[in-house]
Coordinates of C-alpha atoms and ligand atoms in Angstrom, one line a residue:
M260 CA -4.4 164.7 -20.9
A261 CA -5.4 168.0 -19.4
G262 CA -8.8 169.3 -20.2
G263 CA -9.0 168.3 -23.8
A264 CA -10.9 168.8 -26.9
V265 CA -14.6 168.4 -27.5
L266 CA -16.4 168.0 -30.8
N267 CA -18.2 171.2 -31.8
A268 CA -21.4 171.6 -33.8
G269 CA -19.5 171.9 -37.1
G270 CA -17.9 168.5 -36.6
G271 CA -14.5 169.8 -35.7
K272 CA -12.8 169.8 -32.3
D273 CA -12.7 172.8 -30.0
Y274 CA -9.4 173.2 -28.3
P275 CA -9.4 175.0 -25.0
G276 CA -8.3 178.7 -25.2
K277 CA -9.7 182.1 -26.1
L278 CA -9.0 184.9 -28.5
T279 CA -6.0 186.6 -26.8
M280 CA -4.9 190.1 -27.3
F281 CA -1.6 188.6 -28.4
V282 CA -3.1 186.7 -31.3
L283 CA -5.3 189.5 -32.3
L284 CA -2.4 191.9 -32.5
A285 CA -0.2 189.4 -34.3
C286 CA -3.0 188.8 -36.8
I287 CA -3.6 192.5 -37.4
V288 CA 0.1 193.2 -38.0
A289 CA 0.4 190.2 -40.3
A290 CA -2.7 191.1 -42.2
T291 CA -1.2 194.5 -43.1
G292 CA 0.7 192.4 -45.7
G293 CA -2.5 192.7 -47.7
L294 CA -2.0 196.5 -48.0
I295 CA 0.9 196.2 -50.4
F296 CA -1.1 194.0 -52.8
G297 CA -4.2 196.2 -52.5
Y298 CA -2.3 199.5 -52.9
D299 CA -0.8 198.1 -56.1
I300 CA -4.1 197.0 -57.5
G301 CA -5.7 200.3 -56.9
I302 CA -2.8 202.5 -58.0
S303 CA -2.2 201.1 -61.5
G304 CA -5.6 201.9 -63.0
G305 CA -5.6 205.5 -61.8
V306 CA -2.0 206.2 -62.8
T307 CA -2.5 204.8 -66.3
S308 CA -5.4 207.2 -66.8
M309 CA -3.2 210.2 -66.0
N310 CA -2.2 212.1 -69.1
P311 CA 1.3 213.2 -67.9
F312 CA 2.1 209.6 -67.1
L313 CA 0.9 208.4 -70.5
Q314 CA 2.8 211.2 -72.3
K315 CA 6.0 210.3 -70.5
F316 CA 6.0 206.5 -70.8
F317 CA 3.4 205.6 -73.3
P318 CA 3.1 208.5 -75.8
S319 CA 1.4 206.3 -78.5
V320 CA -1.4 205.5 -76.1
Y321 CA -1.7 209.1 -75.2
H322 CA -2.1 210.2 -78.9
K323 CA -4.6 207.4 -79.6
E324 CA -6.7 208.6 -76.7
Q325 CA -6.6 212.2 -77.9
E326 CA -7.6 211.1 -81.4
A327 CA -10.5 209.1 -80.0
E328 CA -11.7 212.0 -78.0
K329 CA -11.6 214.3 -81.0
N330 CA -13.3 211.9 -83.3
Q331 CA -15.8 210.5 -80.9
S332 CA -14.6 207.1 -82.1
N333 CA -15.6 203.7 -80.8
Q334 CA -15.6 203.9 -77.0
Y335 CA -14.9 200.2 -76.5
C336 CA -11.5 200.4 -78.2
K337 CA -10.1 203.6 -76.9
F338 CA -7.5 202.3 -74.5
D339 CA -6.4 199.1 -76.2
S340 CA -2.6 199.0 -75.8
Q341 CA -0.6 195.9 -75.0
L342 CA 2.4 198.0 -73.8
L343 CA 0.2 199.8 -71.3
T344 CA -1.4 196.6 -70.0
M345 CA 2.1 195.2 -69.7
F346 CA 2.8 197.9 -67.2
T347 CA -0.1 196.7 -65.1
S348 CA 0.5 193.0 -65.5
S349 CA 4.3 192.7 -65.3
L350 CA 3.9 192.7 -61.6
Y351 CA 1.7 189.6 -61.6
L352 CA 4.1 187.5 -63.6
A353 CA 6.9 188.4 -61.1
A354 CA 4.6 187.5 -58.2
L355 CA 3.8 184.2 -59.8
V356 CA 7.5 183.2 -60.0
A357 CA 8.3 184.7 -56.6
S358 CA 5.7 182.7 -54.8
F359 CA 7.5 179.5 -55.5
F360 CA 10.7 180.7 -53.9
A361 CA 8.6 182.0 -51.0
A362 CA 7.4 178.5 -50.4
T363 CA 10.8 177.4 -49.4
V364 CA 11.5 180.5 -47.2
T365 CA 8.1 180.1 -45.5
R366 CA 8.7 176.4 -44.8
V367 CA 12.4 176.5 -43.9
A368 CA 12.9 179.9 -42.2
G369 CA 9.3 180.5 -40.9
R370 CA 6.4 182.6 -42.2
K371 CA 7.6 185.9 -40.8
W372 CA 10.7 186.0 -42.9
S373 CA 8.7 185.7 -46.1
M374 CA 6.6 188.6 -45.0
F375 CA 9.7 190.7 -44.1
G376 CA 11.4 189.8 -47.4
G377 CA 8.2 190.8 -49.2
G378 CA 8.0 194.1 -47.5
V379 CA 11.6 195.1 -48.2
T380 CA 11.5 194.1 -51.9
F381 CA 8.3 196.0 -52.3
L382 CA 9.9 199.1 -50.7
V383 CA 12.7 199.0 -53.2
G384 CA 10.2 198.6 -56.0
A385 CA 8.2 201.6 -54.8
A386 CA 11.3 203.8 -54.8
L387 CA 12.2 202.7 -58.3
T388 CA 8.8 203.2 -59.9
G389 CA 8.3 206.5 -58.1
A390 CA 11.7 207.8 -59.4
A391 CA 11.6 206.1 -62.8
P392 CA 13.4 208.1 -65.5
N393 CA 12.3 205.7 -68.3
V394 CA 10.0 202.9 -69.1
L395 CA 12.6 200.2 -68.4
T396 CA 13.2 201.3 -64.9
L397 CA 9.4 201.6 -64.4
I398 CA 8.9 198.0 -65.5
F399 CA 11.9 196.7 -63.4
G400 CA 10.4 198.5 -60.4
R401 CA 7.1 196.8 -61.1
V402 CA 8.8 193.4 -61.1
L403 CA 10.3 194.1 -57.7
L404 CA 6.8 195.1 -56.4
G405 CA 5.6 191.8 -57.8
V406 CA 8.2 189.8 -56.0
G407 CA 7.1 191.6 -52.8
V408 CA 3.5 190.7 -53.4
G409 CA 4.4 187.1 -54.2
F410 CA 6.1 186.7 -50.9
A411 CA 3.5 188.4 -48.8
N412 CA 0.5 186.6 -50.4
Q413 CA 2.3 183.3 -50.0
S414 CA 3.0 183.7 -46.3
V415 CA 0.3 186.0 -44.8
P416 CA -2.8 183.8 -45.3
V417 CA -1.0 180.7 -44.0
Y418 CA 0.3 182.6 -41.0
L419 CA -3.2 183.9 -40.1
S420 CA -4.9 180.5 -40.5
E421 CA -2.3 178.9 -38.3
M422 CA -2.4 181.5 -35.6
A423 CA -6.1 181.7 -35.3
P424 CA -8.2 179.5 -33.0
A425 CA -10.3 177.2 -35.3
R426 CA -13.6 178.8 -34.5
L427 CA -12.4 182.3 -35.4
R428 CA -10.1 181.4 -38.2
G429 CA -12.3 182.8 -40.9
M430 CA -12.6 186.2 -39.2
L431 CA -8.9 186.6 -38.5
N432 CA -7.9 185.4 -41.9
I433 CA -10.2 187.8 -43.7
G434 CA -8.2 190.6 -42.0
F435 CA -5.9 190.0 -45.0
Q436 CA -8.6 190.6 -47.6
L437 CA -9.8 193.6 -45.5
M438 CA -6.3 195.1 -45.8
I439 CA -6.3 194.4 -49.5
T440 CA -9.5 196.4 -49.9
V441 CA -8.1 199.2 -47.6
G442 CA -5.0 199.3 -49.8
I443 CA -7.1 199.6 -52.9
L444 CA -9.2 202.4 -51.5
A445 CA -6.2 204.3 -50.2
A446 CA -4.7 204.1 -53.6
N447 CA -7.9 205.3 -55.3
L448 CA -8.1 208.3 -52.9
I449 CA -4.4 209.1 -53.4
N450 CA -4.9 209.0 -57.2
Y451 CA -7.9 211.3 -56.9
G452 CA -5.7 213.8 -55.1
T453 CA -2.5 213.4 -57.1
A454 CA -4.3 213.6 -60.5
K455 CA -5.0 217.2 -59.6
I456 CA -1.3 218.2 -59.1
R457 CA -0.6 220.7 -61.8
G458 CA 3.1 220.0 -62.5
G459 CA 2.2 216.6 -64.0
W460 CA 4.2 214.7 -61.4
G461 CA 1.3 213.5 -59.4
W462 CA 1.8 209.9 -60.6
R463 CA 5.2 210.0 -59.0
V464 CA 3.6 210.7 -55.7
S465 CA 1.1 207.9 -56.2
L466 CA 3.8 205.3 -57.1
S467 CA 6.2 206.4 -54.3
L468 CA 3.6 206.2 -51.6
A469 CA 3.6 202.4 -52.0
A470 CA 6.6 202.7 -49.7
V471 CA 4.3 203.4 -46.8
P472 CA 2.5 200.0 -46.7
A473 CA 5.7 198.3 -47.6
A474 CA 7.4 199.8 -44.5
I475 CA 4.5 198.8 -42.3
I476 CA 4.7 195.1 -43.1
A477 CA 8.5 195.0 -43.2
V478 CA 8.8 196.5 -39.8
G479 CA 5.7 194.7 -38.4
A480 CA 7.1 191.3 -39.5
L481 CA 10.2 191.8 -37.4
F482 CA 8.0 191.9 -34.3
L483 CA 5.8 189.0 -35.2
P484 CA 6.0 185.7 -33.3
D485 CA 6.3 182.5 -35.4
T486 CA 3.3 180.2 -35.5
P487 CA 3.5 177.1 -33.2
N488 CA 2.9 174.9 -36.3
S489 CA 6.0 176.3 -38.0
L490 CA 8.1 176.2 -34.8
I491 CA 7.3 172.5 -34.3
D492 CA 8.0 171.8 -37.9
R493 CA 11.4 173.4 -37.6
G494 CA 12.3 171.5 -34.5
H495 CA 11.8 174.2 -31.9
T496 CA 9.4 172.1 -29.8
A497 CA 9.8 173.8 -26.4
H498 CA 9.5 177.2 -27.9
A499 CA 6.4 176.0 -29.8
K500 CA 4.7 174.9 -26.6
R501 CA 5.4 178.2 -24.9
M502 CA 4.1 180.0 -27.9
L503 CA 0.9 177.9 -28.1
R504 CA 0.2 178.6 -24.4
R505 CA 0.7 182.3 -25.1
V506 CA -1.5 182.4 -28.3
R507 CA -4.3 180.4 -26.7
G508 CA -4.1 182.2 -23.4
T509 CA -4.2 178.9 -21.4
D510 CA -1.8 176.3 -20.1
D511 CA -4.3 173.6 -21.2
V512 CA -2.8 173.1 -24.7
E513 CA -1.5 169.5 -24.5
E514 CA -4.1 168.2 -26.9
E515 CA -3.6 170.8 -29.6
Y516 CA 0.1 170.6 -29.1
N517 CA 0.1 166.8 -29.6
D518 CA -2.0 167.2 -32.7
L519 CA 0.4 169.7 -34.1
V520 CA 3.4 167.4 -33.3
A521 CA 1.6 164.5 -35.0
A522 CA 0.9 166.6 -38.0
S523 CA 4.6 167.7 -38.1
D524 CA 5.8 164.1 -37.7
E525 CA 3.6 163.1 -40.6
S526 CA 4.9 165.9 -42.7
K527 CA 8.5 164.7 -42.0
T528 CA 7.7 161.5 -43.9
V529 CA 7.2 163.7 -47.0
A530 CA 10.5 164.6 -48.5
H531 CA 9.3 166.4 -51.6
P532 CA 6.3 168.5 -51.1
W533 CA 6.1 169.4 -54.8
R534 CA 6.1 165.8 -55.9
N535 CA 3.8 164.7 -53.1
I536 CA 1.1 167.2 -53.7
L537 CA 0.4 165.2 -56.9
Q538 CA -0.5 162.0 -54.9
R539 CA -4.0 160.8 -55.2
K540 CA -4.8 161.5 -51.5
Y541 CA -4.1 165.2 -52.0
R542 CA -6.2 165.5 -55.1
P543 CA -9.1 167.4 -53.5
Q544 CA -6.7 170.1 -52.1
L545 CA -4.8 170.3 -55.3
V546 CA -8.0 170.8 -57.4
M547 CA -9.1 173.5 -55.0
A548 CA -5.7 175.2 -55.0
V549 CA -6.0 175.6 -58.8
A550 CA -9.8 176.1 -59.2
I551 CA -10.4 178.6 -56.4
P552 CA -7.9 181.3 -57.4
A553 CA -8.7 180.8 -61.1
F554 CA -12.4 181.2 -60.4
Q555 CA -11.8 184.2 -58.2
Q556 CA -10.2 186.0 -61.1
L557 CA -12.8 184.7 -63.6
T558 CA -15.5 186.6 -61.6
G559 CA -14.0 189.6 -63.6
I560 CA -13.4 191.6 -60.4
N561 CA -10.2 193.0 -61.6
V562 CA -11.7 194.5 -64.6
I563 CA -13.4 196.8 -62.1
M564 CA -10.4 197.2 -59.8
F565 CA -7.8 197.9 -62.5
Y566 CA -9.9 199.7 -65.0
A567 CA -12.7 201.3 -63.0
P568 CA -11.5 204.8 -64.0
V569 CA -11.0 203.7 -67.6
L570 CA -14.3 202.0 -67.6
F571 CA -16.1 204.9 -66.2
K572 CA -14.4 207.2 -68.7
T573 CA -15.7 204.8 -71.4
L574 CA -19.1 205.3 -70.0
G575 CA -18.7 209.0 -70.7
F576 CA -17.7 210.3 -67.3
A577 CA -15.3 213.2 -67.1
D578 CA -11.8 212.5 -65.8
D579 CA -12.6 213.6 -62.3
A580 CA -15.9 211.8 -62.1
S581 CA -14.2 208.6 -63.3
L582 CA -11.7 208.7 -60.5
M583 CA -14.5 209.6 -58.0
S584 CA -16.5 206.6 -59.1
A585 CA -13.5 204.4 -58.5
V586 CA -13.4 205.8 -55.0
I587 CA -17.0 204.8 -54.6
T588 CA -16.5 201.2 -55.7
G589 CA -13.4 201.2 -53.4
L590 CA -15.5 202.2 -50.4
V591 CA -18.2 199.6 -51.2
N592 CA -15.4 197.0 -51.4
V593 CA -14.1 197.8 -47.9
F594 CA -17.4 198.0 -46.1
A595 CA -18.9 194.9 -47.8
T596 CA -15.8 192.9 -46.6
F597 CA -16.9 193.4 -43.0
V598 CA -20.0 191.3 -43.8
S599 CA -17.8 188.3 -44.3
V600 CA -15.6 189.1 -41.3
F601 CA -18.6 188.8 -39.0
T602 CA -20.5 186.0 -40.7
V603 CA -17.9 183.6 -42.1
D604 CA -17.4 181.5 -39.0
R605 CA -21.1 181.3 -38.3
L606 CA -22.8 181.0 -41.7
G607 CA -19.8 179.2 -43.1
R608 CA -17.9 179.5 -46.3
R609 CA -20.4 177.8 -48.6
K610 CA -23.3 180.0 -47.9
L611 CA -21.2 183.1 -48.6
F612 CA -19.9 181.7 -51.8
L613 CA -23.3 180.8 -53.1
Q614 CA -25.1 184.0 -52.1
G615 CA -22.2 186.2 -53.4
G616 CA -22.1 184.2 -56.7
A617 CA -25.9 184.7 -57.3
Q618 CA -25.6 188.5 -56.6
M619 CA -22.6 188.9 -58.8
L620 CA -24.3 187.1 -61.7
A621 CA -27.5 189.2 -61.4
C622 CA -25.5 192.4 -61.5
Q623 CA -23.3 191.3 -64.4
V624 CA -26.4 190.6 -66.5
V625 CA -27.9 193.9 -65.7
V626 CA -24.7 195.9 -66.3
G627 CA -24.1 194.1 -69.6
A628 CA -27.6 194.7 -70.7
L629 CA -27.6 198.4 -69.8
I630 CA -24.3 199.1 -71.5
G631 CA -25.3 197.0 -74.5
A632 CA -28.6 198.9 -74.8
K633 CA -26.8 202.3 -74.9
F634 CA -23.6 201.6 -76.8
G635 CA -24.8 198.6 -78.9
F636 CA -22.0 197.2 -81.0
T637 CA -20.8 200.5 -82.4
G638 CA -19.6 201.9 -79.1
V639 CA -20.7 205.4 -79.9
A640 CA -23.3 207.0 -77.6
E641 CA -24.0 209.8 -75.1
I642 CA -25.1 208.4 -71.8
P643 CA -27.5 210.4 -69.7
K644 CA -26.3 211.1 -66.1
L645 CA -29.1 209.1 -64.4
Y646 CA -28.5 206.1 -66.7
A647 CA -24.8 206.1 -65.8
A648 CA -25.6 206.4 -62.1
V649 CA -27.7 203.2 -62.4
V650 CA -24.8 201.4 -64.1
V651 CA -22.5 202.5 -61.3
F652 CA -25.1 201.3 -58.7
F653 CA -25.1 197.8 -60.2
I654 CA -21.4 197.7 -60.5
C655 CA -21.2 198.6 -56.7
A656 CA -23.7 195.7 -55.9
Y657 CA -21.5 193.4 -57.9
V658 CA -18.4 194.5 -56.0
A659 CA -20.2 194.0 -52.7
G660 CA -21.2 190.5 -53.7
F661 CA -17.5 189.8 -54.5
A662 CA -16.3 191.4 -51.3
W663 CA -18.1 189.0 -49.0
S664 CA -17.6 185.9 -51.1
W665 CA -14.9 185.2 -53.6
G666 CA -12.6 188.0 -52.4
P667 CA -11.9 186.9 -48.9
L668 CA -12.7 183.2 -49.4
G669 CA -10.3 183.0 -52.4
W670 CA -7.6 183.5 -49.8
L671 CA -9.1 181.9 -46.8
V672 CA -10.2 178.5 -48.1
P673 CA -6.9 177.5 -49.8
S674 CA -4.9 178.5 -46.7
E675 CA -6.9 176.2 -44.4
I676 CA -7.3 173.0 -46.4
F677 CA -3.8 171.8 -46.8
P678 CA -2.1 169.4 -44.4
L679 CA 1.2 170.8 -43.1
E680 CA 3.4 168.7 -45.3
I681 CA 2.1 170.4 -48.4
R682 CA 0.8 173.6 -47.0
S683 CA 3.6 175.9 -48.3
A684 CA 3.7 174.3 -51.7
G685 CA -0.1 174.4 -51.9
Q686 CA -0.3 178.0 -51.0
S687 CA 2.3 178.8 -53.7
I688 CA 0.1 177.1 -56.3
N689 CA -2.8 179.1 -55.0
V690 CA -0.8 182.4 -55.3
S691 CA 0.7 181.6 -58.7
V692 CA -2.6 180.5 -60.3
N693 CA -4.2 183.7 -58.9
M694 CA -1.4 185.8 -60.3
L695 CA -1.4 184.0 -63.7
C696 CA -5.2 184.5 -64.1
T697 CA -4.9 188.2 -62.9
F698 CA -2.2 188.7 -65.5
I699 CA -4.2 187.1 -68.3
I700 CA -7.3 189.1 -67.5
A701 CA -5.4 192.3 -67.1
Q702 CA -3.7 191.7 -70.4
A703 CA -6.8 190.5 -72.2
F704 CA -9.5 192.8 -70.9
L705 CA -8.9 195.8 -73.1
P706 CA -8.6 193.9 -76.4
M707 CA -11.6 191.8 -75.3
L708 CA -13.7 194.9 -74.5
C709 CA -12.8 196.2 -77.9
K710 CA -13.8 192.9 -79.6
F711 CA -16.7 191.6 -77.6
K712 CA -18.0 194.9 -76.2
F713 CA -20.8 194.6 -73.7
I714 CA -20.9 190.8 -74.2
L715 CA -17.8 190.7 -72.0
F716 CA -20.0 191.1 -68.9
F717 CA -22.0 188.1 -69.9
F718 CA -18.8 186.2 -70.4
F719 CA -17.7 186.7 -66.8
G720 CA -21.3 186.1 -65.7
A721 CA -21.2 182.6 -67.4
W722 CA -18.1 181.8 -65.4
V723 CA -19.8 182.8 -62.2
V724 CA -22.5 180.3 -63.0
V725 CA -19.8 177.6 -63.5
M726 CA -18.0 178.4 -60.2
T727 CA -21.1 178.6 -58.2
V728 CA -22.2 175.1 -59.3
F729 CA -18.7 173.9 -58.6
I730 CA -18.8 175.2 -55.0
A731 CA -22.2 173.7 -54.5
L732 CA -21.0 170.3 -55.6
F733 CA -17.4 170.1 -54.6
L734 CA -16.5 172.3 -51.7
P735 CA -17.2 170.9 -48.2
E736 CA -17.8 173.3 -45.4
T737 CA -14.6 174.0 -43.4
K738 CA -15.8 176.4 -40.8
N739 CA -14.7 175.6 -37.2
V740 CA -12.7 172.6 -38.2
P741 CA -9.1 172.7 -36.8
I742 CA -6.6 173.1 -39.6
E743 CA -4.7 169.9 -38.8
E744 CA -7.9 167.8 -38.9
M745 CA -9.1 168.9 -42.3
V746 CA -8.5 165.5 -43.8
L747 CA -11.7 164.3 -42.0
V748 CA -13.8 166.8 -43.9
W749 CA -12.5 165.6 -47.2
K750 CA -12.9 162.0 -46.2
A751 CA -16.5 162.6 -45.4
H752 CA -17.3 164.4 -48.7
W753 CA -19.5 162.5 -51.2
Y754 CA -17.1 162.9 -54.1
W755 CA -13.6 163.5 -52.6
G756 CA -14.0 160.7 -50.0
R757 CA -13.1 158.1 -52.5
F758 CA -9.6 159.7 -53.1
I759 CA -8.6 159.2 -49.4
R760 CA -8.0 155.7 -48.1
D761 CA -8.8 154.9 -44.5
E762 CA -5.2 154.6 -43.6
D763 CA -4.5 158.1 -44.9
V764 CA -6.6 159.5 -42.2
H765 CA -4.6 160.2 -39.1
V766 CA -5.1 163.4 -37.2
G767 CA -3.0 162.6 -34.2
A768 CA -6.1 162.9 -32.1
D769 CA -7.9 160.5 -29.8
V770 CA -11.3 161.7 -30.7
E771 CA -13.2 159.7 -33.3
M772 CA -15.1 161.8 -35.7
P773 CA -18.6 160.3 -35.8
A774 CA -19.8 159.7 -39.3
A775 CA -23.1 161.3 -38.5
K776 CA -21.4 164.6 -37.5
L777 CA -19.2 164.6 -40.5
A778 CA -22.2 164.1 -42.7
N779 CA -23.5 167.4 -41.4
I780 CA -20.5 169.4 -42.4
Ligands
BGC1296 C1 -8.2 189.5 -55.3 C2 -7.8 190.6 -56.1 C3 -8.8 191.7 -56.2 C4 -9.2 192.1 -54.8 C5 -10.4 193.1 -54.8 C6 -8.6 190.0 -53.9 O1 -9.0 189.0 -53.2 O2 -7.2 188.5 -55.2 O3 -7.4 190.2 -57.4 O4 -8.4 192.8 -56.9 O5 -9.6 191.0 -54.0 O6 -10.7 193.5 -53.5

């Protein structure tokens, strides 16, 4: 064995190698897959608050809004239209279904082809929605956008986690979330500009510009190398070894290579990833693949992301000021994500989850109380400027808390906890649960706001309590642990350990994991 691995402080092994330019560039290009998802999240809310768009596709919503404005009627119920929310959320249903197909492409053809497919489909969707003559084309275009998102979100996080050296995996993986936030911000800024276009076709510009991030990831994917894990799994062992040397920037890759081969051999014994994922020994990963994305959405973040302009309008801001406030939350979202980029591999995932959860909860309680105190249950009030500014401040602090915890970790943690044999399937479950919950919240938010009023903020706050306790009890720390060795972390966990028999633990390594070290993870 040349050189070889040593145990690091986190309890995982450090393979030889450094962060090479090659890996960094590959990860930056792959992470741009997050742009399409982000652009879409950011564009929908703004477009659905543009009057010409509403007049053309959703005239009944438009009239209701005009009426409400004239009559000063209940602010909470102004924008409640199932058809309008269907526009926003059709994409998430499509992404949900698509991610299952993406699992096969990602496993059989390699991660990059899922990214490429996602980019191209999104491109067609952008053209269709931008040029849509009627509501049917519009929704069909949205479905194609959703398919693109499903493929990208299924493949990009896995790609990043496989490419990255273990001790920088968090940082490189969070590139994906960073691109999501950049996409959201870009969309917010574009909406701000296009809303001012006099001819009433600004929304077409907003929707068509989705083609830009789509082209970036589609073209970028063509140049991406495959991950060594995927190459080995598909039988290209010699190529895989060359690639591993290249990505790690050293010839001393024997140990890691052997571990990857062992993981792949193990995965070959599994004929049906979908059935296998239900086995008892995978229970911890399965629970996380469902719970983490569901909780991520139950933070209520997309209420802000989709409906920030609408929400700010509800608070009595003028059109322009509403879009501007959405830009402000978008900026906070991007910059706060950097906090996790630089701390996730040092502080670890758990600390960020717990701190972010506490911050979000505090802000939700304050925002709920402030809105409740002004609007009460009738929803009719004039809000003074300063008061509204304080609300916006707490909304920003809430977004920041999300941006360094559940935002990035909601994609990072599921992508790093699965053994190879169920990784693609597991990631599809993660994406589809995320999309399902996004869909439900997008669809339910406006009716819920209308019914529960400011209590809604407390509703999401209660979920944040639940998820924070869940993390504290059930999520082991995964920082610095090589991805093919993760089973050791589960085996050492006070609760999950009982699901994994001793004979289920093979990591193809010749290093014993001392119990004392594992106890510290
Ligand atoms: C979530 C999205 C959310 C975004 C906000 C992502 O991690 O999956 O639903 O809109 O973060 O930045």
